[in-house]
Short mmCIF file of C-alpha atoms and ligand atoms in Angstrom, two decimals:
data_model
loop_
_atom_site.label_atom_id
_atom_site.label_comp_id
_atom_site.label_asym_id
_atom_site.label_seq_id
_atom_site.Cartn_x
_atom_site.Cartn_y
_atom_site.Cartn_z
CA UNK A 319 -75.38 -26.75 124.53
CA UNK A 320 -73.85 -25.79 127.89
CA UNK A 321 -75.30 -23.09 130.16
CA UNK A 322 -72.59 -20.61 129.18
CA UNK A 323 -73.61 -20.98 125.56
CA UNK A 324 -77.27 -20.15 126.22
CA UNK A 325 -78.09 -17.34 123.83
CA UNK A 326 -78.93 -13.87 125.04
CA UNK A 327 -82.52 -13.12 124.04
CA UNK A 328 -83.86 -9.69 123.15
CA UNK A 329 -86.70 -8.54 125.42
CA UNK A 330 -89.41 -8.99 122.78
CA UNK A 331 -88.24 -12.51 121.92
CA UNK A 332 -87.95 -13.51 125.60
CA UNK A 333 -91.42 -12.18 126.30
CA UNK A 334 -92.99 -13.90 123.29
CA UNK A 335 -91.43 -17.22 124.31
CA UNK A 336 -92.54 -16.85 127.94
CA UNK A 337 -96.09 -16.14 126.78
CA UNK A 338 -96.04 -19.06 124.33
CA UNK A 339 -96.44 -16.77 121.31
CA UNK A 340 -95.09 -17.52 117.84
CA UNK A 341 -91.40 -16.78 117.19
CA UNK A 342 -89.43 -17.28 113.97
CA UNK A 343 -85.63 -17.49 114.07
CA UNK A 344 -83.72 -15.91 111.16
CA UNK A 345 -80.10 -16.60 110.22
CA UNK A 346 -77.70 -13.67 109.80
CA UNK A 347 -75.27 -14.83 107.09
CA UNK A 348 -77.87 -14.00 104.42
CA UNK A 349 -78.11 -10.42 105.83
CA UNK A 350 -74.34 -9.91 105.98
CA UNK A 351 -71.90 -9.05 103.22
CA UNK A 352 -71.37 -12.81 102.78
CA UNK A 353 -74.98 -13.39 101.74
CA UNK A 354 -76.19 -10.34 99.81
CA UNK A 355 -74.56 -7.13 98.56
CA UNK A 356 -75.36 -3.84 100.36
CA UNK A 357 -77.91 -2.27 100.42
CA UNK A 358 -79.98 -5.33 99.43
CA UNK A 359 -78.87 -7.10 102.62
CA UNK A 360 -80.54 -4.40 104.76
CA UNK A 361 -83.67 -4.57 102.58
CA UNK A 362 -83.78 -8.35 103.00
CA UNK A 363 -83.57 -8.02 106.77
CA UNK A 364 -86.44 -5.50 106.89
CA UNK A 365 -88.60 -7.51 104.47
CA UNK A 366 -88.11 -10.75 106.39
CA UNK A 367 -88.78 -9.18 109.79
CA UNK A 368 -91.89 -7.41 108.49
CA UNK A 369 -93.18 -10.59 106.85
CA UNK A 370 -92.93 -12.37 110.23
CA UNK A 371 -94.59 -9.47 112.08
CA UNK A 372 -97.41 -9.27 109.51
CA UNK A 373 -98.41 -12.83 110.40
CA UNK A 374 -98.47 -12.00 114.12
CA UNK A 375 -95.15 -13.66 115.02
CA UNK A 376 -91.92 -12.25 116.49
CA UNK A 377 -88.72 -12.30 114.37
CA UNK A 378 -85.52 -13.43 116.13
CA UNK A 379 -82.27 -12.84 114.23
CA UNK A 380 -79.33 -14.93 115.47
CA UNK A 381 -75.73 -13.70 115.58
CA UNK A 382 -72.54 -13.64 117.67
CA UNK A 383 -71.81 -10.22 119.16
CA UNK A 384 -68.87 -9.51 121.48
CA UNK A 385 -68.27 -13.21 121.82
CA UNK A 386 -71.82 -14.03 122.95
CA UNK A 387 -74.59 -15.77 121.03
CA UNK A 388 -77.69 -13.62 120.56
CA UNK A 389 -81.21 -14.49 119.40
CA UNK A 390 -83.22 -11.32 118.73
CA UNK A 391 -81.30 -8.12 118.04
CA UNK A 392 -81.69 -4.40 118.70
CA UNK A 393 -81.45 -2.08 115.69
CA UNK A 394 -77.86 -1.15 116.62
CA UNK A 395 -76.98 -4.82 116.81
CA UNK A 396 -78.63 -5.40 113.42
CA UNK A 397 -76.43 -2.69 111.91
CA UNK A 398 -73.32 -4.53 113.13
CA UNK A 399 -74.62 -7.76 111.59
CA UNK A 400 -75.14 -6.10 108.18
CA UNK A 401 -71.38 -5.39 108.13
CA UNK A 402 -70.44 -8.87 109.37
CA UNK A 403 -67.72 -10.75 107.52
CA UNK A 404 -67.06 -13.76 109.78
CA UNK A 405 -69.19 -16.79 109.09
CA UNK A 406 -70.20 -18.94 112.06
CA UNK A 407 -71.33 -22.51 111.41
CA UNK A 408 -72.44 -24.69 114.32
CA UNK A 409 -68.91 -25.93 115.04
CA UNK A 410 -67.66 -22.33 115.17
CA UNK A 411 -70.09 -21.24 117.91
CA UNK A 412 -67.68 -22.34 120.64
CA UNK A 413 -64.65 -20.82 118.87
CA UNK A 414 -66.40 -17.48 118.38
CA UNK A 415 -67.21 -17.42 122.10
CA UNK A 416 -63.80 -18.62 123.27
CA UNK A 417 -62.04 -16.03 121.14
CA UNK A 418 -64.59 -13.28 121.75
CA UNK A 419 -65.39 -12.53 118.11
CA UNK A 420 -66.72 -9.01 117.67
CA UNK A 421 -69.35 -9.95 115.06
CA UNK A 422 -70.07 -13.45 113.77
CA UNK A 423 -72.89 -14.11 111.34
CA UNK A 424 -74.64 -17.43 111.76
CA UNK A 425 -75.33 -19.92 108.98
CA UNK A 426 -78.25 -22.34 108.92
CA UNK A 427 -76.35 -24.87 111.04
CA UNK A 428 -75.47 -22.39 113.80
CA UNK A 429 -78.92 -20.80 113.72
CA UNK A 430 -80.87 -24.05 114.16
CA UNK A 431 -78.57 -24.85 117.09
CA UNK A 432 -79.22 -21.44 118.67
CA UNK A 433 -82.96 -21.64 117.95
CA UNK A 434 -83.04 -25.03 119.68
CA UNK A 435 -81.13 -23.64 122.68
CA UNK A 436 -83.56 -20.71 122.86
CA UNK A 437 -86.67 -22.93 122.62
CA UNK A 438 -87.69 -21.70 119.15
CA UNK A 439 -89.19 -24.35 116.84
CA UNK A 440 -89.38 -22.53 113.49
CA UNK A 441 -86.56 -20.99 111.49
CA UNK A 442 -86.60 -19.26 108.09
CA UNK A 443 -83.76 -18.81 105.63
CA UNK A 444 -83.28 -18.31 101.88
CA UNK A 445 -81.51 -21.47 100.77
CA UNK A 446 -79.78 -24.16 102.77
CA UNK A 447 -76.28 -25.46 102.12
CA UNK A 448 -76.09 -29.01 100.81
CA UNK A 449 -73.94 -31.62 99.13
CA UNK A 450 -71.61 -29.88 96.69
CA UNK A 451 -71.12 -31.09 93.15
CA UNK A 452 -67.92 -33.17 93.09
CA UNK A 453 -68.28 -33.98 96.79
CA UNK A 454 -67.01 -37.49 96.05
CA UNK A 455 -63.60 -35.84 95.59
CA UNK A 456 -63.81 -32.68 97.72
CA UNK A 457 -65.85 -34.16 100.59
CA UNK A 458 -67.75 -30.85 100.71
CA UNK A 459 -71.09 -31.45 102.42
CA UNK A 460 -72.59 -28.48 104.26
CA UNK A 461 -72.89 -28.83 108.03
CA UNK A 462 -76.41 -27.43 107.55
CA UNK A 463 -77.70 -30.91 106.71
CA UNK A 464 -76.50 -32.64 109.89
CA UNK A 465 -77.60 -29.67 111.98
CA UNK A 466 -81.14 -29.88 110.56
CA UNK A 467 -81.05 -33.58 111.42
CA UNK A 468 -79.83 -32.93 114.96
CA UNK A 469 -82.04 -30.11 116.23
CA UNK A 470 -85.81 -30.28 116.67
CA UNK A 471 -86.53 -27.22 114.53
CA UNK A 472 -88.56 -26.73 111.32
CA UNK A 473 -86.28 -25.08 108.74
CA UNK A 474 -88.18 -23.18 106.02
CA UNK A 475 -86.22 -22.57 102.80
CA UNK A 476 -86.57 -22.26 99.02
CA UNK A 477 -84.64 -25.49 98.58
CA UNK A 478 -80.98 -25.09 97.70
CA UNK A 479 -79.17 -23.35 94.86
CA UNK A 480 -78.60 -25.54 91.83
CA UNK A 481 -74.82 -25.05 92.04
CA UNK A 482 -75.10 -27.84 94.62
CA UNK A 483 -75.70 -31.50 93.85
CA UNK A 484 -79.44 -31.50 94.54
CA UNK A 485 -80.09 -35.24 94.05
CA UNK A 486 -77.32 -36.07 96.53
CA UNK A 487 -78.58 -33.38 98.92
CA UNK A 488 -82.00 -35.07 98.97
CA UNK A 489 -80.37 -38.50 99.39
CA UNK A 490 -78.36 -37.18 102.34
CA UNK A 491 -81.45 -35.76 104.04
CA UNK A 492 -83.12 -39.14 103.59
CA UNK A 493 -80.14 -40.94 105.14
CA UNK A 494 -80.04 -38.73 108.21
CA UNK A 495 -83.80 -39.05 108.68
CA UNK A 496 -85.04 -35.50 107.98
CA UNK A 497 -88.67 -35.31 106.73
CA UNK A 498 -88.60 -33.13 103.58
CA UNK A 499 -91.87 -31.36 102.80
CA UNK A 500 -92.99 -29.22 99.85
CA UNK A 501 -95.27 -26.29 100.58
CA UNK A 502 -98.23 -26.54 98.19
CA UNK A 503 -95.79 -27.87 95.59
CA UNK A 504 -94.77 -31.26 94.16
CA UNK A 505 -91.11 -30.58 93.41
CA UNK A 506 -87.94 -29.87 95.36
CA UNK A 507 -87.35 -26.16 94.63
CA UNK A 508 -84.01 -24.91 93.35
CA UNK A 509 -83.95 -21.41 94.89
CA UNK A 510 -84.28 -19.17 91.78
CA UNK A 511 -86.46 -21.75 90.04
CA UNK A 512 -89.61 -23.33 91.43
CA UNK A 513 -88.64 -26.83 90.46
CA UNK A 514 -85.34 -28.71 90.35
CA UNK A 515 -87.06 -31.48 88.39
CA UNK A 516 -86.71 -33.71 91.47
CA UNK A 517 -89.99 -34.82 93.05
CA UNK A 518 -90.54 -33.64 96.62
CA UNK A 519 -90.86 -36.55 99.07
CA UNK A 520 -94.08 -35.15 100.57
CA UNK A 521 -96.35 -32.31 99.55
CA UNK A 522 -98.17 -30.40 102.34
CA UNK A 523 -100.95 -27.88 101.80
CA UNK A 524 -101.70 -26.74 105.33
CA UNK A 525 -99.54 -25.44 108.18
CA UNK A 526 -101.34 -27.71 110.67
CA UNK A 527 -99.90 -30.74 108.86
CA UNK A 528 -96.41 -29.27 109.14
CA UNK A 529 -96.91 -28.89 112.91
CA UNK A 530 -98.14 -32.48 113.12
CA UNK A 531 -95.09 -33.75 111.24
CA UNK A 532 -92.89 -32.06 113.84
CA UNK A 533 -94.98 -33.37 116.72
CA UNK A 534 -95.24 -36.95 115.46
CA UNK A 535 -91.81 -37.52 113.93
CA UNK A 536 -90.12 -40.82 114.72
CA UNK A 537 -86.93 -39.27 116.09
CA UNK A 538 -87.79 -36.46 118.52
CA UNK A 539 -84.30 -34.98 118.24
CA UNK A 540 -84.61 -34.48 114.49
CA UNK A 541 -85.76 -31.40 112.59
CA UNK A 542 -88.04 -31.00 109.58
CA UNK A 543 -87.27 -29.29 106.27
CA UNK A 544 -90.14 -27.34 104.73
CA UNK A 545 -89.37 -26.17 101.20
CA UNK A 546 -91.28 -23.27 99.66
CA UNK A 547 -90.89 -22.44 95.96
CA UNK A 548 -90.01 -18.89 94.95
CA UNK A 549 -93.19 -16.92 94.01
CA UNK A 550 -94.13 -17.43 90.32
CA UNK A 551 -93.54 -13.79 89.32
CA UNK A 552 -90.04 -13.70 90.80
CA UNK A 553 -88.70 -16.90 89.26
CA UNK A 554 -85.57 -16.73 87.06
CA UNK A 555 -85.79 -19.07 84.04
CA UNK A 556 -83.71 -22.21 84.48
CA UNK A 557 -82.05 -21.80 81.07
CA UNK A 558 -80.71 -18.42 82.17
CA UNK A 559 -79.60 -19.27 85.70
CA UNK A 560 -77.95 -22.61 84.89
CA UNK A 561 -75.30 -21.06 82.66
CA UNK A 562 -74.57 -18.53 85.40
CA UNK A 563 -74.25 -21.21 88.07
CA UNK A 564 -71.85 -23.23 85.92
CA UNK A 565 -69.68 -20.17 85.25
CA UNK A 566 -69.64 -19.33 88.98
CA UNK A 567 -68.59 -22.86 89.89
CA UNK A 568 -65.85 -22.91 87.24
CA UNK A 569 -64.53 -19.64 88.58
CA UNK A 570 -64.48 -21.01 92.13
CA UNK A 571 -62.59 -24.15 91.00
CA UNK A 572 -60.06 -22.08 89.03
CA UNK A 573 -59.47 -19.80 92.03
CA UNK A 574 -58.86 -22.88 94.21
CA UNK A 575 -61.46 -21.84 96.79
CA UNK A 576 -62.16 -24.46 99.48
CA UNK A 577 -63.97 -24.90 102.81
CA UNK A 578 -66.40 -22.32 104.18
CA UNK A 579 -65.22 -19.77 101.57
CA UNK A 580 -66.82 -21.73 98.70
CA UNK A 581 -70.47 -20.71 99.21
CA UNK A 582 -69.88 -16.94 99.70
CA UNK A 583 -67.51 -16.93 96.70
CA UNK A 584 -70.03 -18.66 94.43
CA UNK A 585 -72.88 -16.39 95.65
CA UNK A 586 -70.84 -13.29 94.79
CA UNK A 587 -69.99 -14.65 91.34
CA UNK A 588 -73.70 -15.32 90.68
CA UNK A 589 -74.54 -11.70 91.53
CA UNK A 590 -71.79 -10.46 89.18
CA UNK A 591 -72.74 -12.84 86.35
CA UNK A 592 -76.40 -11.74 86.49
CA UNK A 593 -75.51 -8.01 86.83
CA UNK A 594 -77.31 -8.06 90.17
CA UNK A 595 -80.56 -9.40 88.71
CA UNK A 596 -80.42 -12.42 91.01
CA UNK A 597 -80.80 -10.11 94.02
CA UNK A 598 -84.52 -9.17 93.75
CA UNK A 599 -85.34 -12.87 93.30
CA UNK A 600 -83.34 -13.64 96.43
CA UNK A 601 -85.22 -10.98 98.42
CA UNK A 602 -88.62 -12.18 97.19
CA UNK A 603 -88.03 -15.78 98.19
CA UNK A 604 -86.50 -14.89 101.57
CA UNK A 605 -89.51 -12.73 102.42
CA UNK A 606 -91.93 -15.42 101.24
CA UNK A 607 -90.15 -18.07 103.33
CA UNK A 608 -90.34 -15.82 106.41
CA UNK A 609 -94.09 -15.37 105.90
CA UNK A 610 -94.76 -19.12 105.56
CA UNK A 611 -92.50 -19.84 108.55
CA UNK A 612 -94.51 -17.35 110.59
CA UNK A 613 -97.77 -19.04 109.58
CA UNK A 614 -96.35 -22.36 110.79
CA UNK A 615 -95.10 -20.77 114.03
CA UNK A 616 -98.52 -19.22 114.67
CA UNK A 617 -100.19 -22.60 114.10
CA UNK A 618 -97.71 -24.26 116.48
CA UNK A 619 -98.44 -21.66 119.15
CA UNK A 620 -102.22 -21.92 118.87
CA UNK A 621 -104.15 -24.92 120.15
CA UNK A 622 -105.66 -27.18 117.48
CA UNK A 623 -109.37 -26.63 116.91
N1 PSU B 904 -77.10 -20.38 100.14
C1 PSU B 904 -77.63 -19.21 99.70
N2 PSU B 904 -77.40 -18.08 100.42
C2 PSU B 904 -76.69 -18.08 101.60
C3 PSU B 904 -76.16 -19.33 102.06
C4 PSU B 904 -76.40 -20.45 101.31
O1 PSU B 904 -78.27 -19.20 98.67
O2 PSU B 904 -76.50 -17.02 102.22
C5 PSU B 904 -75.42 -19.37 103.36
C6 PSU B 904 -76.33 -19.87 104.50
O3 PSU B 904 -75.98 -19.17 105.68
C7 PSU B 904 -75.95 -21.34 104.62
C8 PSU B 904 -74.47 -21.27 104.34
O4 PSU B 904 -76.23 -21.89 105.89
O5 PSU B 904 -74.36 -20.33 103.28
C9 PSU B 904 -73.90 -22.62 103.94
O6 PSU B 904 -72.51 -22.53 103.86
P1 PSU B 904 -71.64 -23.85 103.59
O7 PSU B 904 -71.98 -24.26 102.19
O8 PSU B 904 -70.22 -23.40 103.75
O9 PSU B 904 -72.06 -24.86 104.60
MN1 MN B 905 -68.69 -26.63 102.72
#
């Protein structure tokens, strides 16, 4: 990333980084109208920030504001992000700056890039994008996967939603050399459900091991994916959610939605099809991911004993 694209840091984030304290980056698409309906998006933002603070780390929300990349926002800036409607993936970072976008909300791919540029090693989100079902025809593979492979950041997520092709998503991560870890769990999680039925490549039970995986990985430029299953009490039964996901995908295909519009469209359909019951589950897992990410960030910032 060029000098001009260096993100603007909030004072608390800049100070934490200078002092070598734990910082957790957060993406902003999930907190915008593209990720969650209002007012749940504002609740999600507060819950995630508080979860990071409770572990003794500093939260750093990424976004584009007035054509400049930011990492760490003031409360006025957060309010603008909650209303955001323009999605910024990694490739869009330069466009958003060149065209001076008023508000751009960053996806996983843009946020890992900005975290890397800011010197932040841990990032929390809800679910990552992945290989879409039917990608052999549509070619739709989220830029999140290559970005995780190309930035030295630990991404903490609840796996990916089962409207994606999860076996192919795991195969892709293997091909691009991303270590995929399961937090105290043996299965790749599927967002609303704790298990996709796909075994996790490597289970980890301790944040120190996650730090060591980052430190010792074969390709220093590559990131790490740490998956955390949704808490047991917040899980939505697979039988229930699968029918909803299929209906949402069918609706997206019928409407002819393509490109970056696919994921927000499907997310909105899922909310409608579950009468909003998917939303508390989404909040619970996002908050849990932020807490685990903060534990990892604190371990990274403290010398090994
Ligand atoms: N999956 C979710 N919620 C989200 C997203 C994905 O369950 O909010 C967002 C994230 O910002 C992710 C992006 O990085 O969608 C992926 O978009 P695409 O599939 O267009 O790459
Ligand atoms: Mn896509």
